[in-house]
PDB file of C-alpha atoms in Angstrom:
ATOM      1  CA  MET A   1     126.065 108.522  99.501  1.00  0.00           C
ATOM      2  CA  ALA A   2     127.684 107.201 102.676  1.00  0.00           C
ATOM      3  CA  SER A   3     124.492 107.581 104.711  1.00  0.00           C
ATOM      4  CA  SER A   4     122.486 105.733 102.032  1.00  0.00           C
ATOM      5  CA  SER A   5     124.929 102.806 102.120  1.00  0.00           C
ATOM      6  CA  ASN A   6     124.735 102.677 105.919  1.00  0.00           C
ATOM      7  CA  ASP A   7     120.933 102.651 105.758  1.00  0.00           C
ATOM      8  CA  ARG A   8     120.937  99.673 103.426  1.00  0.00           C
ATOM      9  CA  ARG A   9     123.425  97.713 105.558  1.00  0.00           C
ATOM     10  CA  GLN A  10     121.301  98.323 108.663  1.00  0.00           C
ATOM     11  CA  GLY A  11     118.069  97.269 106.897  1.00  0.00           C
ATOM     12  CA  ARG A  12     116.435 100.695 106.936  1.00  0.00           C
ATOM     13  CA  PRO A  13     113.762 101.082 104.251  1.00  0.00           C
ATOM     14  CA  THR A  14     115.283 103.469 101.750  1.00  0.00           C
ATOM     15  CA  SER A  15     114.281 104.411  98.239  1.00  0.00           C
ATOM     16  CA  SER A  16     116.620 103.489  95.400  1.00  0.00           C
ATOM     17  CA  ARG A  17     115.718 106.755  93.639  1.00  0.00           C
ATOM     18  CA  PRO A  18     117.449 110.088  94.308  1.00  0.00           C
ATOM     19  CA  PRO A  19     116.064 111.291  97.670  1.00  0.00           C
ATOM     20  CA  ALA A  20     115.095 114.766  96.498  1.00  0.00           C
ATOM     21  CA  SER A  21     113.307 114.051  93.229  1.00  0.00           C
ATOM     22  CA  GLY A  22     111.999 110.664  94.368  1.00  0.00           C
ATOM     23  CA  SER A  23     110.490 112.030  97.574  1.00  0.00           C
ATOM     24  CA  ARG A  24     108.799 114.930  95.801  1.00  0.00           C
ATOM     25  CA  GLU A  25     107.300 112.585  93.230  1.00  0.00           C
ATOM     26  CA  ARG A  26     105.991 110.150  95.870  1.00  0.00           C
ATOM     27  CA  ALA A  27     104.729 112.785  98.307  1.00  0.00           C
ATOM     28  CA  SER A  28     101.933 113.868  95.952  1.00  0.00           C
ATOM     29  CA  ARG A  29     100.616 110.335  95.385  1.00  0.00           C
ATOM     30  CA  VAL A  30      97.826 108.541  97.193  1.00  0.00           C
ATOM     31  CA  PRO A  31      99.131 105.714  99.453  1.00  0.00           C
ATOM     32  CA  LYS A  32      98.456 102.280  97.970  1.00  0.00           C
ATOM     33  CA  ALA A  33      98.471 100.476 101.311  1.00  0.00           C
ATOM     34  CA  GLN A  34      98.898 101.000 105.045  1.00  0.00           C
ATOM     35  CA  LEU A  35     100.504  99.056 107.873  1.00  0.00           C
ATOM     36  CA  GLY A  36      98.394  96.045 108.834  1.00  0.00           C
ATOM     37  CA  GLU A  37      97.080  95.547 105.306  1.00  0.00           C
ATOM     38  CA  VAL A  38      97.673  92.951 102.585  1.00  0.00           C
ATOM     39  CA  ALA A  39      98.546  94.539  99.245  1.00  0.00           C
ATOM     40  CA  TYR A  40      99.835  93.706  95.766  1.00  0.00           C
ATOM     41  CA  LEU A  41     102.821  96.000  95.286  1.00  0.00           C
ATOM     42  CA  GLU A  42     105.358  96.635  92.551  1.00  0.00           C
ATOM     43  CA  VAL A  43     109.032  95.857  93.112  1.00  0.00           C
ATOM     44  CA  VAL A  44     111.073  99.023  92.524  1.00  0.00           C
ATOM     45  CA  THR A  45     114.572  97.661  93.059  1.00  0.00           C
ATOM     46  CA  VAL A  46     116.516  94.781  94.608  1.00  0.00           C
ATOM     47  CA  ASN A  47     119.832  95.136  96.421  1.00  0.00           C
ATOM     48  CA  GLU A  48     121.919  93.439  99.124  1.00  0.00           C
ATOM     49  CA  THR A  49     119.281  94.211 101.787  1.00  0.00           C
ATOM     50  CA  GLY A  50     116.239  92.856  99.959  1.00  0.00           C
ATOM     51  CA  ALA A  51     113.563  94.172  97.628  1.00  0.00           C
ATOM     52  CA  PHE A  52     111.987  97.626  97.857  1.00  0.00           C
ATOM     53  CA  LEU A  53     108.293  98.033  97.051  1.00  0.00           C
ATOM     54  CA  ASP A  54     106.305 101.068  95.968  1.00  0.00           C
ATOM     55  CA  TRP A  55     103.462 101.443  98.464  1.00  0.00           C
ATOM     56  CA  GLY A  56     102.597 105.019  97.525  1.00  0.00           C
ATOM     57  CA  HIS A  57     104.446 106.630 100.429  1.00  0.00           C
ATOM     58  CA  PRO A  58     107.434 108.983 100.132  1.00  0.00           C
ATOM     59  CA  ARG A  59     109.874 106.119 100.766  1.00  0.00           C
ATOM     60  CA  ASP A  60     109.703 102.565  99.422  1.00  0.00           C
ATOM     61  CA  VAL A  61     109.038  99.762 101.895  1.00  0.00           C
ATOM     62  CA  LEU A  62     111.581  96.985 102.427  1.00  0.00           C
ATOM     63  CA  LEU A  63     110.793  93.324 101.715  1.00  0.00           C
ATOM     64  CA  PRO A  64     113.739  91.627 103.499  1.00  0.00           C
ATOM     65  CA  PHE A  65     115.238  88.464 102.065  1.00  0.00           C
ATOM     66  CA  GLY A  66     114.037  86.558 105.154  1.00  0.00           C
ATOM     67  CA  GLU A  67     110.426  87.547 104.405  1.00  0.00           C
ATOM     68  CA  GLN A  68     110.513  86.484 100.741  1.00  0.00           C
ATOM     69  CA  ARG A  69     108.948  83.317  99.342  1.00  0.00           C
ATOM     70  CA  PHE A  70     110.917  83.757  96.104  1.00  0.00           C
ATOM     71  CA  ARG A  71     113.370  86.305  94.742  1.00  0.00           C
ATOM     72  CA  PRO A  72     111.275  89.081  93.133  1.00  0.00           C
ATOM     73  CA  THR A  73     112.492  91.113  90.198  1.00  0.00           C
ATOM     74  CA  PRO A  74     112.008  94.852  89.515  1.00  0.00           C
ATOM     75  CA  GLY A  75     108.788  95.647  87.679  1.00  0.00           C
ATOM     76  CA  LYS A  76     106.969  92.569  89.013  1.00  0.00           C
ATOM     77  CA  ARG A  77     104.284  92.669  91.714  1.00  0.00           C
ATOM     78  CA  VAL A  78     104.194  90.683  94.928  1.00  0.00           C
ATOM     79  CA  LEU A  79     101.411  90.002  97.429  1.00  0.00           C
ATOM     80  CA  VAL A  80     102.603  91.068 100.871  1.00  0.00           C
ATOM     81  CA  ARG A  81     101.472  91.935 104.398  1.00  0.00           C
ATOM     82  CA  LEU A  82     102.754  95.252 105.764  1.00  0.00           C
ATOM     83  CA  TYR A  83     103.795  95.515 109.408  1.00  0.00           C
ATOM     84  CA  GLU A  84     106.271  97.169 111.783  1.00  0.00           C
ATOM     85  CA  ASP A  85     109.449  95.337 112.737  1.00  0.00           C
ATOM     86  CA  GLN A  86     110.918  95.322 116.256  1.00  0.00           C
ATOM     87  CA  GLN A  87     112.557  98.687 115.585  1.00  0.00           C
ATOM     88  CA  GLY A  88     109.225 100.237 114.555  1.00  0.00           C
ATOM     89  CA  ARG A  89     110.151 100.389 110.864  1.00  0.00           C
ATOM     90  CA  PRO A  90     107.609  99.551 108.124  1.00  0.00           C
ATOM     91  CA  VAL A  91     108.477  96.297 106.354  1.00  0.00           C
ATOM     92  CA  ALA A  92     106.698  93.801 104.083  1.00  0.00           C
ATOM     93  CA  SER A  93     106.383  90.018 104.155  1.00  0.00           C
ATOM     94  CA  GLN A  94     105.342  87.503 101.527  1.00  0.00           C
ATOM     95  CA  LYS A  95     104.772  84.909 104.252  1.00  0.00           C
ATOM     96  CA  LEU A  96     101.087  85.681 104.635  1.00  0.00           C
ATOM     97  CA  ASP A  97     100.283  82.614 106.742  1.00  0.00           C
ATOM     98  CA  ARG A  98     102.110  84.279 109.644  1.00  0.00           C
ATOM     99  CA  PHE A  99      99.482  87.042 109.662  1.00  0.00           C
ATOM    100  CA  VAL A 100      96.344  85.670 107.957  1.00  0.00           C
ATOM    101  CA  GLN A 101      94.302  83.160 109.965  1.00  0.00           C
ATOM    102  CA  ASP A 102      92.244  80.190 108.749  1.00  0.00           C
ATOM    103  CA  GLU A 103      89.663  80.494 111.528  1.00  0.00           C
ATOM    104  CA  ALA A 104      87.558  83.646 111.324  1.00  0.00           C
ATOM    105  CA  THR A 105      85.861  85.277 114.277  1.00  0.00           C
ATOM    106  CA  GLY A 106      83.223  87.989 114.469  1.00  0.00           C
ATOM    107  CA  LEU A 107      81.789  87.430 110.968  1.00  0.00           C
ATOM    108  CA  ALA A 108      78.323  86.160 110.086  1.00  0.00           C
ATOM    109  CA  PRO A 109      76.634  84.890 106.886  1.00  0.00           C
ATOM    110  CA  GLY A 110      75.496  87.737 104.661  1.00  0.00           C
ATOM    111  CA  GLU A 111      78.043  90.207 106.032  1.00  0.00           C
ATOM    112  CA  GLU A 112      79.821  92.418 103.495  1.00  0.00           C
ATOM    113  CA  VAL A 113      83.617  92.096 103.560  1.00  0.00           C
ATOM    114  CA  GLU A 114      86.698  93.289 101.683  1.00  0.00           C
ATOM    115  CA  LEU A 115      88.452  90.658  99.576  1.00  0.00           C
ATOM    116  CA  ILE A 116      91.950  90.495  98.099  1.00  0.00           C
ATOM    117  CA  VAL A 117      92.513  87.742  95.540  1.00  0.00           C
ATOM    118  CA  ALA A 118      95.506  85.548  96.385  1.00  0.00           C
ATOM    119  CA  ASP A 119      95.422  82.410  94.212  1.00  0.00           C
ATOM    120  CA  ALA A 120      93.148  80.560  91.802  1.00  0.00           C
ATOM    121  CA  THR A 121      92.090  77.063  92.903  1.00  0.00           C
ATOM    122  CA  ASP A 122      90.041  74.230  91.405  1.00  0.00           C
ATOM    123  CA  LEU A 123      86.981  75.473  93.312  1.00  0.00           C
ATOM    124  CA  GLY A 124      87.459  79.186  92.715  1.00  0.00           C
ATOM    125  CA  TYR A 125      89.772  81.671  94.385  1.00  0.00           C
ATOM    126  CA  LYS A 126      91.644  81.749  97.676  1.00  0.00           C
ATOM    127  CA  VAL A 127      91.220  85.261  99.067  1.00  0.00           C
ATOM    128  CA  VAL A 128      92.213  87.359 102.061  1.00  0.00           C
ATOM    129  CA  VAL A 129      89.172  88.649 103.974  1.00  0.00           C
ATOM    130  CA  ASN A 130      89.416  92.049 105.704  1.00  0.00           C
ATOM    131  CA  HIS A 131      93.234  91.670 105.697  1.00  0.00           C
ATOM    132  CA  ARG A 132      92.889  89.083 108.506  1.00  0.00           C
ATOM    133  CA  TYR A 133      91.375  85.769 107.382  1.00  0.00           C
ATOM    134  CA  TRP A 134      91.641  83.266 104.564  1.00  0.00           C
ATOM    135  CA  GLY A 135      88.468  82.468 102.649  1.00  0.00           C
ATOM    136  CA  LEU A 136      87.270  80.620  99.551  1.00  0.00           C
ATOM    137  CA  LEU A 137      85.375  82.414  96.799  1.00  0.00           C
ATOM    138  CA  TYR A 138      83.521  79.777  94.800  1.00  0.00           C
ATOM    139  CA  ARG A 139      83.759  79.909  91.030  1.00  0.00           C
ATOM    140  CA  ASP A 140      79.945  79.703  90.661  1.00  0.00           C
ATOM    141  CA  ASP A 141      79.655  82.901  92.709  1.00  0.00           C
ATOM    142  CA  VAL A 142      82.202  84.837  90.621  1.00  0.00           C
ATOM    143  CA  THR A 143      80.386  87.208  88.271  1.00  0.00           C
ATOM    144  CA  ARG A 144      83.414  88.717  86.527  1.00  0.00           C
ATOM    145  CA  PRO A 145      87.071  87.878  85.806  1.00  0.00           C
ATOM    146  CA  LEU A 146      89.408  88.273  88.769  1.00  0.00           C
ATOM    147  CA  ARG A 147      93.165  88.686  88.936  1.00  0.00           C
ATOM    148  CA  ARG A 148      95.762  88.114  91.628  1.00  0.00           C
ATOM    149  CA  GLY A 149      96.019  91.044  94.007  1.00  0.00           C
ATOM    150  CA  GLN A 150      92.655  92.520  93.012  1.00  0.00           C
ATOM    151  CA  ARG A 151      90.587  94.161  95.751  1.00  0.00           C
ATOM    152  CA  THR A 152      86.819  93.793  95.650  1.00  0.00           C
ATOM    153  CA  GLN A 153      83.808  93.675  97.922  1.00  0.00           C
ATOM    154  CA  GLY A 154      82.186  90.340  98.697  1.00  0.00           C
ATOM    155  CA  TYR A 155      79.861  88.618 101.132  1.00  0.00           C
ATOM    156  CA  VAL A 156      80.171  85.837 103.681  1.00  0.00           C
ATOM    157  CA  LYS A 157      78.226  82.919 102.220  1.00  0.00           C
ATOM    158  CA  ARG A 158      78.871  80.489 105.061  1.00  0.00           C
ATOM    159  CA  VAL A 159      81.004  80.134 108.185  1.00  0.00           C
ATOM    160  CA  ARG A 160      82.033  76.482 108.369  1.00  0.00           C
ATOM    161  CA  ASP A 161      82.168  74.473 111.591  1.00  0.00           C
ATOM    162  CA  ASP A 162      85.956  74.914 111.652  1.00  0.00           C
ATOM    163  CA  GLY A 163      85.625  78.693 111.317  1.00  0.00           C
ATOM    164  CA  ARG A 164      86.705  78.876 107.677  1.00  0.00           C
ATOM    165  CA  LEU A 165      84.858  81.204 105.331  1.00  0.00           C
ATOM    166  CA  ASP A 166      82.968  80.467 102.122  1.00  0.00           C
ATOM    167  CA  LEU A 167      82.398  83.662 100.150  1.00  0.00           C
ATOM    168  CA  SER A 168      80.439  85.116  97.253  1.00  0.00           C
ATOM    169  CA  LEU A 169      80.589  88.239  95.110  1.00  0.00           C
ATOM    170  CA  LEU A 170      76.790  88.289  95.144  1.00  0.00           C
ATOM    171  CA  PRO A 171      74.804  89.615  98.109  1.00  0.00           C
ATOM    172  CA  PRO A 172      72.474  87.188  99.895  1.00  0.00           C
ATOM    173  CA  GLY A 173      68.703  86.948  99.552  1.00  0.00           C
ATOM    174  CA  PRO A 174      66.613  89.028  97.135  1.00  0.00           C
ATOM    175  CA  ALA A 175      69.475  91.510  96.628  1.00  0.00           C
ATOM    176  CA  ARG A 176      71.411  88.698  94.933  1.00  0.00           C
ATOM    177  CA  LEU A 177      68.699  88.279  92.322  1.00  0.00           C
ATOM    178  CA  ASP A 178      68.548  92.048  91.820  1.00  0.00           C
ATOM    179  CA  VAL A 179      72.252  92.064  90.907  1.00  0.00           C
ATOM    180  CA  VAL A 180      71.831  89.118  88.527  1.00  0.00           C
ATOM    181  CA  GLY A 181      68.745  90.749  86.998  1.00  0.00           C
ATOM    182  CA  GLU A 182      70.662  93.939  86.336  1.00  0.00           C
ATOM    183  CA  GLN A 183      73.368  91.939  84.577  1.00  0.00           C
ATOM    184  CA  ILE A 184      70.776  90.182  82.404  1.00  0.00           C
ATOM    185  CA  LEU A 185      69.081  93.460  81.431  1.00  0.00           C
ATOM    186  CA  LYS A 186      72.447  95.013  80.598  1.00  0.00           C
ATOM    187  CA  ALA A 187      73.364  92.022  78.418  1.00  0.00           C
ATOM    188  CA  LEU A 188      69.983  92.182  76.671  1.00  0.00           C
ATOM    189  CA  ARG A 189      70.398  95.866  75.823  1.00  0.00           C
ATOM    190  CA  GLU A 190      73.940  95.322  74.562  1.00  0.00           C
ATOM    191  CA  SER A 191      72.810  92.444  72.320  1.00  0.00           C
ATOM    192  CA  GLY A 192      69.910  94.254  70.674  1.00  0.00           C
ATOM    193  CA  GLY A 193      67.202  93.044  73.032  1.00  0.00           C
ATOM    194  CA  TYR A 194      67.551  89.255  72.690  1.00  0.00           C
ATOM    195  CA  LEU A 195      69.673  86.548  74.341  1.00  0.00           C
ATOM    196  CA  PRO A 196      69.611  82.902  73.198  1.00  0.00           C
ATOM    197  CA  LEU A 197      69.566  81.686  76.812  1.00  0.00           C
ATOM    198  CA  SER A 198      66.725  79.782  78.485  1.00  0.00           C
ATOM    199  CA  ASP A 199      65.921  77.235  81.195  1.00  0.00           C
ATOM    200  CA  SER A 200      67.251  74.518  78.886  1.00  0.00           C
ATOM    201  CA  SER A 201      70.597  76.233  78.191  1.00  0.00           C
ATOM    202  CA  ASP A 202      73.732  74.526  79.434  1.00  0.00           C
ATOM    203  CA  ALA A 203      75.011  75.901  82.751  1.00  0.00           C
ATOM    204  CA  ALA A 204      78.470  76.470  81.247  1.00  0.00           C
ATOM    205  CA  VAL A 205      76.977  78.592  78.444  1.00  0.00           C
ATOM    206  CA  ILE A 206      75.072  80.758  80.928  1.00  0.00           C
ATOM    207  CA  LYS A 207      78.154  81.118  83.103  1.00  0.00           C
ATOM    208  CA  ALA A 208      80.331  82.096  80.130  1.00  0.00           C
ATOM    209  CA  ARG A 209      77.843  84.691  78.864  1.00  0.00           C
ATOM    210  CA  LEU A 210      76.628  86.232  82.128  1.00  0.00           C
ATOM    211  CA  GLY A 211      79.070  85.083  84.811  1.00  0.00           C
ATOM    212  CA  VAL A 212      76.314  83.569  86.996  1.00  0.00           C
ATOM    213  CA  SER A 213      75.074  80.081  87.834  1.00  0.00           C
ATOM    214  CA  LYS A 214      72.144  78.539  85.984  1.00  0.00           C
ATOM    215  CA  ASN A 215      70.059  78.508  89.160  1.00  0.00           C
ATOM    216  CA  ALA A 216      70.584  82.243  89.738  1.00  0.00           C
ATOM    217  CA  PHE A 217      69.781  82.912  86.068  1.00  0.00           C
ATOM    218  CA  LYS A 218      66.499  80.978  86.241  1.00  0.00           C
ATOM    219  CA  GLN A 219      65.392  82.743  89.409  1.00  0.00           C
ATOM    220  CA  ALA A 220      66.352  86.164  88.052  1.00  0.00           C
ATOM    221  CA  ILE A 221      64.505  85.801  84.720  1.00  0.00           C
ATOM    222  CA  GLY A 222      61.440  84.645  86.642  1.00  0.00           C
ATOM    223  CA  ARG A 223      61.533  87.917  88.607  1.00  0.00           C
ATOM    224  CA  LEU A 224      62.131  89.963  85.443  1.00  0.00           C
ATOM    225  CA  TYR A 225      59.187  88.245  83.742  1.00  0.00           C
ATOM    226  CA  LYS A 226      56.881  89.065  86.669  1.00  0.00           C
ATOM    227  CA  GLN A 227      58.079  92.661  86.511  1.00  0.00           C
ATOM    228  CA  ARG A 228      57.149  92.657  82.777  1.00  0.00           C
ATOM    229  CA  LEU A 229      60.655  93.599  81.757  1.00  0.00           C
ATOM    230  CA  ILE A 230      61.310  90.516  79.597  1.00  0.00           C
ATOM    231  CA  VAL A 231      59.456  87.904  77.577  1.00  0.00           C
ATOM    232  CA  ILE A 232      60.524  84.283  77.968  1.00  0.00           C
ATOM    233  CA  GLU A 233      60.531  82.460  74.622  1.00  0.00           C
ATOM    234  CA  ALA A 234      61.225  78.834  73.726  1.00  0.00           C
ATOM    235  CA  HIS A 235      64.946  79.295  73.121  1.00  0.00           C
ATOM    236  CA  GLY A 236      65.757  82.630  74.692  1.00  0.00           C
ATOM    237  CA  ILE A 237      64.643  85.776  76.449  1.00  0.00           C
ATOM    238  CA  ARG A 238      63.633  89.069  74.882  1.00  0.00           C
ATOM    239  CA  LEU A 239      63.579  92.553  76.336  1.00  0.00           C
ATOM    240  CA  VAL A 240      60.135  94.161  76.441  1.00  0.00           C
ATOM    241  CA  PRO A 241      60.181  97.245  74.168  1.00  0.00           C
ATOM    242  CA  GLY A 242      60.569 100.376  76.241  1.00  0.00           C
ATOM    243  CA  ALA A 243      61.655  98.507  79.386  1.00  0.00           C
ATOM    244  CA  THR A 244      64.279 100.705  81.011  1.00  0.00           C
ATOM    245  CA  ALA A 245      63.772 100.290  84.737  1.00  0.00           C
ATOM    246  CA  ASP A 246      66.238  98.264  86.780  1.00  0.00           C
ATOM    247  CA  PRO A 247      64.690  95.384  88.755  1.00  0.00           C
ATOM    248  CA  THR A 248      63.713  96.295  92.297  1.00  0.00           C
TER     249      THR A 248
END
């Protein structure tokens, strides 16, 4: 017990669980994050050194008090950046702005990137891109519910003049309409072959039902109609009997 107390006083990342049983339990698990990454991790315990987070490694990683934005409690999750301190020890920080840059370099429109959801905003979601840059994921380009800390793939929609990134969950070009078309066909099959959605439907109704913008919906049903997969009626769209192929 003496060595454990010394470790905590010196700021060494130690697990609050019994070393033997805790290490065996952790050793067989897949790591949840690595150094240099942003991750949403569970708080295991809090003591006089700081908070200790489960990152899927044999020993919990320390979130020092000086790297906290608020005092976390056990069982809650926090969004952190993992790095090595001056002594080469793995530690975590909630102060993401020290590590995540506003101005992105080396990325181009249409490029696929990894996203980690940070916060919801009026326009959509503030996300971390490739663990290095801040970006904005517009609400109109969000095709499914998102939660804080969630990892997902996305695409660079635009690189602004100041280097900031606008993002989308939908791929660019024709591939974007393929994804929307697949969602429409899936919704049609789940609803018995008919959806009361058309060119005249309110954009909010389309967004709520399918998770896509009205413009993307209109373009996608036009492609599905040409592919003879749907029939466009006055107040909705209907699946052609026997249509099973995905749009290509």
